[in-house]
Amino acid sequence: MDNYRFILSGGGTGGHIYPAIAIANELKKRYPEAKFLFVGAKDRMEMEKVPQAGYQIEGLWITGLQRKLTLKNLMFPFKLISSLIKAGNIVSHYKPHAVIGTGGFASGPLLRVASGRGIPCVLQEQNSYAGITNKLLKDRVAKICVAYDGMEQFFPKDKIVKTGNPVRGDLVEAKSDSREALSFFGLNPDKPTVFVLGGSLGARRINQLIENKLSYFKELGIQLLWQCGKLYYEEYTKYESEWVKVLDYVSRMDLAYAAGDIMISRAGAGSVSELCIVGKPVIFIPSPNVAEDHQTKNAMALANENAAVLIREKDLETDFETVFSEIFKSEERQQELKTNIKKLAMPNATKDIVDEIEKLLK
């Protein structure tokens, strides 16, 4: 049978949307006649990103619970009831053969309804610290695909499969050499390069750090490929020079990763998984403003294996130059970080997740 119907749900951030799209693409490769529907949260980025990837999406009226008493929290019960009703209608109308949830609020109502009707459901948890929606769904789903060890503290052991996180196909196949990559960005192929990665919107604290350290980098003879994010581009574009390239967004991530000798990055699950495949020395500066502080936990999982270095935002002033110089000036340290981070790479994650979904279809 080839004409399967799949519903994929997840969103709120790129970290939940991208894996869902990657899984759909792999399913489509195996079942060209299959039909796909995405379910997201109205007015979140998935409503724009999913159609761009060529898939149809329905939006639920749902948000997460805020940590303090707000009007949004008072609306939450109404939004939840509305979302459960709409999710019920979607499932009745679409009759999926399997439902895949990648985290984020919208996947909660949908997987709750689908699992209640006996439809096989799979969760994909990107982070080393499970998200609230996935924790609530753990007893209702057939399989939970994870990227880190030790996830039995959140999920039933017999449902866990360690697959890793889906990453861009062009990265797994990437063969770009650094000289080609540097000339693409207009940088000098003979200078050491630091790639600064703040996520699609950017990271204010990382941008402030780079701005303050420009003369330090210049003294070391380093050039910068600085992805500052859409929100901050206007503010930082003035630093553009022959040795500093300021970008709001990177369209060719494969080339950006090839260009950098050392990476400075947030520790969202997607970035962490990609950087393991890229296999370069990384300094993680996790965002402290995310649910359950999961970025710090993601970065710690690598730092504990001596596969990356973690600096908390609050320690940047005191620690950054010492830590950076130690890596930059030691070929041996760089090699150690490269070797250890590559050991953690799981380039077949998307295929392995889809293998699990196929087992449930049979």
PDB file of C-alpha atoms in Angstrom, residues 9-11 13-20 23 100-104 107 123-131 134 144-148 151 155 163-166 267-273 294 298 353:
ATOM      1  CA  SER A   9       2.377  18.118  14.222  1.00  0.00           C
ATOM      2  CA  GLY A  10       4.876  20.321  15.989  1.00  0.00           C
ATOM      3  CA  GLY A  11       5.979  23.903  15.986  1.00  0.00           C
ATOM      4  CA  THR A  13      10.130  27.187  16.928  1.00  0.00           C
ATOM      5  CA  GLY A  14      12.284  26.058  14.019  1.00  0.00           C
ATOM      6  CA  GLY A  15      13.609  23.308  16.277  1.00  0.00           C
ATOM      7  CA  HIS A  16      10.206  21.579  16.216  1.00  0.00           C
ATOM      8  CA  ILE A  17       9.241  22.444  12.618  1.00  0.00           C
ATOM      9  CA  TYR A  18      12.396  21.450  10.798  1.00  0.00           C
ATOM     10  CA  PRO A  19      12.439  17.812  12.042  1.00  0.00           C
ATOM     11  CA  ALA A  20       8.767  17.414  11.089  1.00  0.00           C
ATOM     12  CA  ILE A  23      10.478  13.310   8.397  1.00  0.00           C
ATOM     13  CA  ILE A 100       4.006  12.068  14.222  1.00  0.00           C
ATOM     14  CA  GLY A 101       4.557  14.710  16.894  1.00  0.00           C
ATOM     15  CA  THR A 102       7.788  16.700  17.106  1.00  0.00           C
ATOM     16  CA  GLY A 103       7.018  18.770  20.198  1.00  0.00           C
ATOM     17  CA  GLY A 104       5.466  22.185  20.731  1.00  0.00           C
ATOM     18  CA  SER A 107       1.062  18.561  18.898  1.00  0.00           C
ATOM     19  CA  LEU A 123       7.003  11.285  19.216  1.00  0.00           C
ATOM     20  CA  GLN A 124      10.321  12.821  18.299  1.00  0.00           C
ATOM     21  CA  GLU A 125      12.061  14.568  21.225  1.00  0.00           C
ATOM     22  CA  GLN A 126      14.969  16.755  20.096  1.00  0.00           C
ATOM     23  CA  ASN A 127      16.363  17.884  23.440  1.00  0.00           C
ATOM     24  CA  SER A 128      18.274  16.199  26.258  1.00  0.00           C
ATOM     25  CA  TYR A 129      15.567  17.520  28.606  1.00  0.00           C
ATOM     26  CA  ALA A 130      12.099  16.499  27.428  1.00  0.00           C
ATOM     27  CA  GLY A 131       9.539  19.183  26.595  1.00  0.00           C
ATOM     28  CA  ASN A 134       6.005  15.236  24.958  1.00  0.00           C
ATOM     29  CA  ILE A 144       9.524   7.870  21.219  1.00  0.00           C
ATOM     30  CA  CYS A 145      12.571   8.747  19.096  1.00  0.00           C
ATOM     31  CA  VAL A 146      15.264  10.571  21.085  1.00  0.00           C
ATOM     32  CA  ALA A 147      18.680  12.117  20.443  1.00  0.00           C
ATOM     33  CA  TYR A 148      20.356  11.707  23.835  1.00  0.00           C
ATOM     34  CA  MET A 151      15.936   9.760  28.425  1.00  0.00           C
ATOM     35  CA  PHE A 155       9.848   8.321  29.100  1.00  0.00           C
ATOM     36  CA  THR A 163      17.822   7.853  16.528  1.00  0.00           C
ATOM     37  CA  GLY A 164      19.316  11.343  16.814  1.00  0.00           C
ATOM     38  CA  ASN A 165      17.752  14.483  15.338  1.00  0.00           C
ATOM     39  CA  PRO A 166      16.964  15.034  11.652  1.00  0.00           C
ATOM     40  CA  ALA A 267      22.634  25.161  21.880  1.00  0.00           C
ATOM     41  CA  GLY A 268      19.226  24.503  20.346  1.00  0.00           C
ATOM     42  CA  ALA A 269      18.781  20.808  19.546  1.00  0.00           C
ATOM     43  CA  GLY A 270      18.972  21.287  15.776  1.00  0.00           C
ATOM     44  CA  SER A 271      22.204  23.296  15.907  1.00  0.00           C
ATOM     45  CA  VAL A 272      23.791  20.778  18.296  1.00  0.00           C
ATOM     46  CA  SER A 273      22.955  17.839  15.995  1.00  0.00           C
ATOM     47  CA  HIS A 294      17.035  22.839  27.925  1.00  0.00           C
ATOM     48  CA  ASN A 298      21.962  20.051  25.570  1.00  0.00           C
ATOM     49  CA  ILE A 353      12.869   7.629  12.588  1.00  0.00           C
TER      50      ILE A 353
END
